[in-house]
Structure formats: C-alpha cells, structure tokens
CSV table of C-alpha atoms in Angstrom, one decimal:
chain,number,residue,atom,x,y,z
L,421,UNK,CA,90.4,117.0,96.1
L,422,UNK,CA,91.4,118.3,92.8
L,423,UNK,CA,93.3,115.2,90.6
L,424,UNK,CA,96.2,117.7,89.6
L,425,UNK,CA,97.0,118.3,93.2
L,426,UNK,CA,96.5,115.1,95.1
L,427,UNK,CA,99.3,114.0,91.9
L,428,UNK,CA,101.1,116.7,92.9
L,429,UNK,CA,100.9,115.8,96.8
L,430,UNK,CA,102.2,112.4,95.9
L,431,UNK,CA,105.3,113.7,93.9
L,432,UNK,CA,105.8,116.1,97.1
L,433,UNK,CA,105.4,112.3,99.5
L,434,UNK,CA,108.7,110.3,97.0
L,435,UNK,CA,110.6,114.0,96.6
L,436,UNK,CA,110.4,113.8,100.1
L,437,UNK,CA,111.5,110.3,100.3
L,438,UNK,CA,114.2,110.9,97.9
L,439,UNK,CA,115.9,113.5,100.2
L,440,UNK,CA,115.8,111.0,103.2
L,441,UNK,CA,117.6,108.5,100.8
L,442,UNK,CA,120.5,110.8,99.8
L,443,UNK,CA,120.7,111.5,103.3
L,444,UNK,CA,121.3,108.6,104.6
L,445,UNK,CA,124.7,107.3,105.4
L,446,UNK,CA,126.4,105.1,103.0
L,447,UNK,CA,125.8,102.3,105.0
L,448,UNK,CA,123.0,102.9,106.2
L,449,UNK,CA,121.5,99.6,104.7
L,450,UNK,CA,118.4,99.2,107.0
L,451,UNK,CA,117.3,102.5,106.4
L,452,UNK,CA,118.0,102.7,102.7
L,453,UNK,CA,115.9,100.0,102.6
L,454,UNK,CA,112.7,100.7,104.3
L,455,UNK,CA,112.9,104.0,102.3
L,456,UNK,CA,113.2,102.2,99.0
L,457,UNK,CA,110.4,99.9,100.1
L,458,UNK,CA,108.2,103.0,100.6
L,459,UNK,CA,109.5,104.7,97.3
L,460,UNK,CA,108.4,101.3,95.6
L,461,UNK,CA,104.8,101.7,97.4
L,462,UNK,CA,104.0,104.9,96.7
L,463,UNK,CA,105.3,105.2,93.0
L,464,UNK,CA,103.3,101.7,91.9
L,465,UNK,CA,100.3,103.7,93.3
L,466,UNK,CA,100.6,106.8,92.0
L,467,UNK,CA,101.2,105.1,88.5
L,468,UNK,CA,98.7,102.6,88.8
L,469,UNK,CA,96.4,105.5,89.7
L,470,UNK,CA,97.7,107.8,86.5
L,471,UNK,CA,97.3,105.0,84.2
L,472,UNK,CA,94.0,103.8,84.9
L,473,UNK,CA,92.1,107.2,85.8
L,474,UNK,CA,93.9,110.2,85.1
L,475,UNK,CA,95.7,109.7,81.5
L,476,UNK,CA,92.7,108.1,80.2
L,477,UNK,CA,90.4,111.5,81.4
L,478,UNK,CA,93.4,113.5,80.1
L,479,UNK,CA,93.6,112.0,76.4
L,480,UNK,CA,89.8,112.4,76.4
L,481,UNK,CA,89.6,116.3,77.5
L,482,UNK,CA,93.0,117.3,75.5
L,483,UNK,CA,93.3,115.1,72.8
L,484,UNK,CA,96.4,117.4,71.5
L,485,UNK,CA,98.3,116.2,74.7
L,486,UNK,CA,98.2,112.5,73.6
L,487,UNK,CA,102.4,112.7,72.8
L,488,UNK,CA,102.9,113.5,76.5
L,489,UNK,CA,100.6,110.6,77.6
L,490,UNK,CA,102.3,108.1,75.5
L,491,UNK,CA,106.0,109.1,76.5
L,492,UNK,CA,104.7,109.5,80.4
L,493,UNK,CA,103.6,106.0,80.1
L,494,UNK,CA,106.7,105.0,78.4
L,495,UNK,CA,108.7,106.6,81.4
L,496,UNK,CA,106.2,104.5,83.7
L,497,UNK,CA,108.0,101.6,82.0
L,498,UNK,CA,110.9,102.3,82.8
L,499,UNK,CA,110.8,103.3,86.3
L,500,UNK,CA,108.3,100.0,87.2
L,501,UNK,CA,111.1,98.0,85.9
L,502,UNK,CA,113.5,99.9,88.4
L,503,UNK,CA,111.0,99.5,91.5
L,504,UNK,CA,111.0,95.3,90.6
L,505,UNK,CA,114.3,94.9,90.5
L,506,UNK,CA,115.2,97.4,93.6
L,507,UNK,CA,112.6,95.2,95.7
L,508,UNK,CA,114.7,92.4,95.0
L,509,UNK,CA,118.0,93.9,95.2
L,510,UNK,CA,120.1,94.2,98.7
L,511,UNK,CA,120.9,97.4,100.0
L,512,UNK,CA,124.7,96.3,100.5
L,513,UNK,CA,125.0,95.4,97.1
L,514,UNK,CA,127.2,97.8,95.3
L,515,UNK,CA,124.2,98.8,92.2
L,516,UNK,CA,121.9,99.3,95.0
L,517,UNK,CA,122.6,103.5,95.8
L,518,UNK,CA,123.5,103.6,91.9
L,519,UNK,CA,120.0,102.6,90.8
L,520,UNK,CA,118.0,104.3,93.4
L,521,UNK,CA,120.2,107.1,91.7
L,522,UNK,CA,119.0,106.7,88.2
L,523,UNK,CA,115.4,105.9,89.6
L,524,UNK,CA,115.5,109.4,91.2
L,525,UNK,CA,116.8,111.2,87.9
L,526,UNK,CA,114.2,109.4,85.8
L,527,UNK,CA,111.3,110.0,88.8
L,528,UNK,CA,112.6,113.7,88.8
L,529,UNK,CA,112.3,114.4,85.0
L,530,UNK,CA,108.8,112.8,84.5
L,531,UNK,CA,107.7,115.1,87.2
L,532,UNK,CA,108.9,118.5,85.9
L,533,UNK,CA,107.8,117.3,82.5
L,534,UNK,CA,103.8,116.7,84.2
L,535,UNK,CA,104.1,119.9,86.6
L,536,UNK,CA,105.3,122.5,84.4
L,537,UNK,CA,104.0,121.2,80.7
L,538,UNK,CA,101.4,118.8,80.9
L,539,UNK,CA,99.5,119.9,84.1
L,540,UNK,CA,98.8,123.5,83.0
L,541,UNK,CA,97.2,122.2,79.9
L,542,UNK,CA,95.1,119.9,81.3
L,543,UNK,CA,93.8,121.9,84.2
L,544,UNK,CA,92.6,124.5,81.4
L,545,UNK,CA,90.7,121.8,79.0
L,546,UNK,CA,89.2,119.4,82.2
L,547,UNK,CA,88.0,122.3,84.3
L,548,UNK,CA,87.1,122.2,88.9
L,549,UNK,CA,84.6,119.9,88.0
L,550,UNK,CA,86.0,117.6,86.2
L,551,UNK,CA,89.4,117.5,88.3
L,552,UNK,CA,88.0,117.4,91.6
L,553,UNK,CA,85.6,114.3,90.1
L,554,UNK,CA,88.9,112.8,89.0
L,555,UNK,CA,90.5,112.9,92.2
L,556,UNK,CA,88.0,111.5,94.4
L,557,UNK,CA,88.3,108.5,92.0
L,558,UNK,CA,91.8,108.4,92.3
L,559,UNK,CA,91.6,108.3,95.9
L,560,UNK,CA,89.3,105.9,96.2
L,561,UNK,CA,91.5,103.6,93.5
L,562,UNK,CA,94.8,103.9,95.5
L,563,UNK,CA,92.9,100.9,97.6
L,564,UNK,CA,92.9,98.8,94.8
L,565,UNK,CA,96.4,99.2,93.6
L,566,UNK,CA,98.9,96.4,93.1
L,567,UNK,CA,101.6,95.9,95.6
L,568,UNK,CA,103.8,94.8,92.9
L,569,UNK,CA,105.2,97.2,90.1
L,570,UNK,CA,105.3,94.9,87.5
L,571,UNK,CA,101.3,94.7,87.5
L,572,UNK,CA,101.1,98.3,86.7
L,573,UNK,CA,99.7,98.1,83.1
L,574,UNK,CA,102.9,100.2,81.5
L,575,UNK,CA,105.2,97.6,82.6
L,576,UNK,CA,104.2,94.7,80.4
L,577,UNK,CA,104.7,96.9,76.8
C-alpha cells in the first residue's frame, strides 16, 4: 500500500472515532472511554509510524518541505502530551469532554495541513515506488509501536 494512503486510512480510522465521541451521550462515561482508549492507540501509532519512517523519507525526497516536518512534529508534541494525560484522566471528570475537544481541533488541523499541503508535494518528489516501499514499512512498523504516547520520540522535545 502506498504510505500517503495507508496515513490517510488512519486519519479516516480517529475521524471516525472522533464522530462516535461527539456522539455519545454526555454521560456516557463507559463509552467515552473505550473510544478515547482507542483514539490514544491508534494516534501513538500512526505518529510513532510518521516519525520514524515517513518524515525522515519525506525530508530526504523534498528537502524544501523540512518547515512542515518540523511544525508536524511539533503538533505531535502536543497531541502526545494530550493522549498521556487523557489515559489517565476519568471520563466523569469535568476536563475530560473539554480536552478530547481540544485533542480533536489540534488532530483536525494537523490533518488538513498533511492532506491538502504536505501530501501533494510529497507524492510528486517520492514517486509509486518510493511510496508504496514506504508503506509496507510502515505497516510492518505499526507492530513495534509503543503502547504509550509519551515514548513517541516528539514527546520528549
């Protein structure tokens, strides 16, 4: 699979997510909570993945798009802190819908930003080849991500 898409397939899987979440009741504790655990899965992946495979390739093949790399990551920083501190936060608690809130926002604008500016550029300077090498890698790496965000390079700067 091409790296671009199975990205984009993942930001499909939390968008996804995300709609179940603003669906669900306001008290819906139990269920706000096995989504957030699932949000908190799939984005440590899918940044783990982006951080050790994909922006690396990307910096390489389109040097010009290092800015984007470097604020993508920073937004990865950001949003890993989020995921740690929503996996220890109770679903009654009062912060808990408000920062799954901000977490969307934040999740939402790093993903228009990669679909509609970075993406485009990248899949002209990387080429099928390239892409579809980069996403078999990044398949195979989703095995060996971290359960925890915080391990997620970005989050330590």
């Amino acid at each position: 699979m091409d790296g671009i898409v199975l990205l984009k397939e993942d930001h499909k899987t939390v968008e996804k997510l995300f709609k179940e979440f603003e669906k669900a009741g306001d008290n819906a504790h139990a269920e706000k909570r096995k989504i957030a655990d699932r949000v908190i899965e799939e984005l440590t992946t899918h940044t783990w993945i982006e951080e050790k495979i994909f922006y690396p390739a990307a910096r390489e093949a389109a040097p010009d798009t290092k800015d984007q790399a470097l604020e993508s990551v920073e937004e990865h920083h950001v949003v890993l802190w989020m995921l740690s501190e929503l996996r220890d936060l109770d679903p009654s608690d009062e912060r808990f819908d408000a920062k799954m809130t901000v977490l969307m926002e934040n999740v939402r604008h790093h993903v228009e930003e990669e679909e509609k500016d970075w993406f485009p550029e990248l899949r002209k300077a990387m080429g099928r080849n390239r892409l579809t090498e980069l996403g078999e890698e990044m398949e195979a790496a989703k095995k060996k991500a971290p359960a925890s965000p915080l391990a997620v390079p970005s989050a330590e700067h």
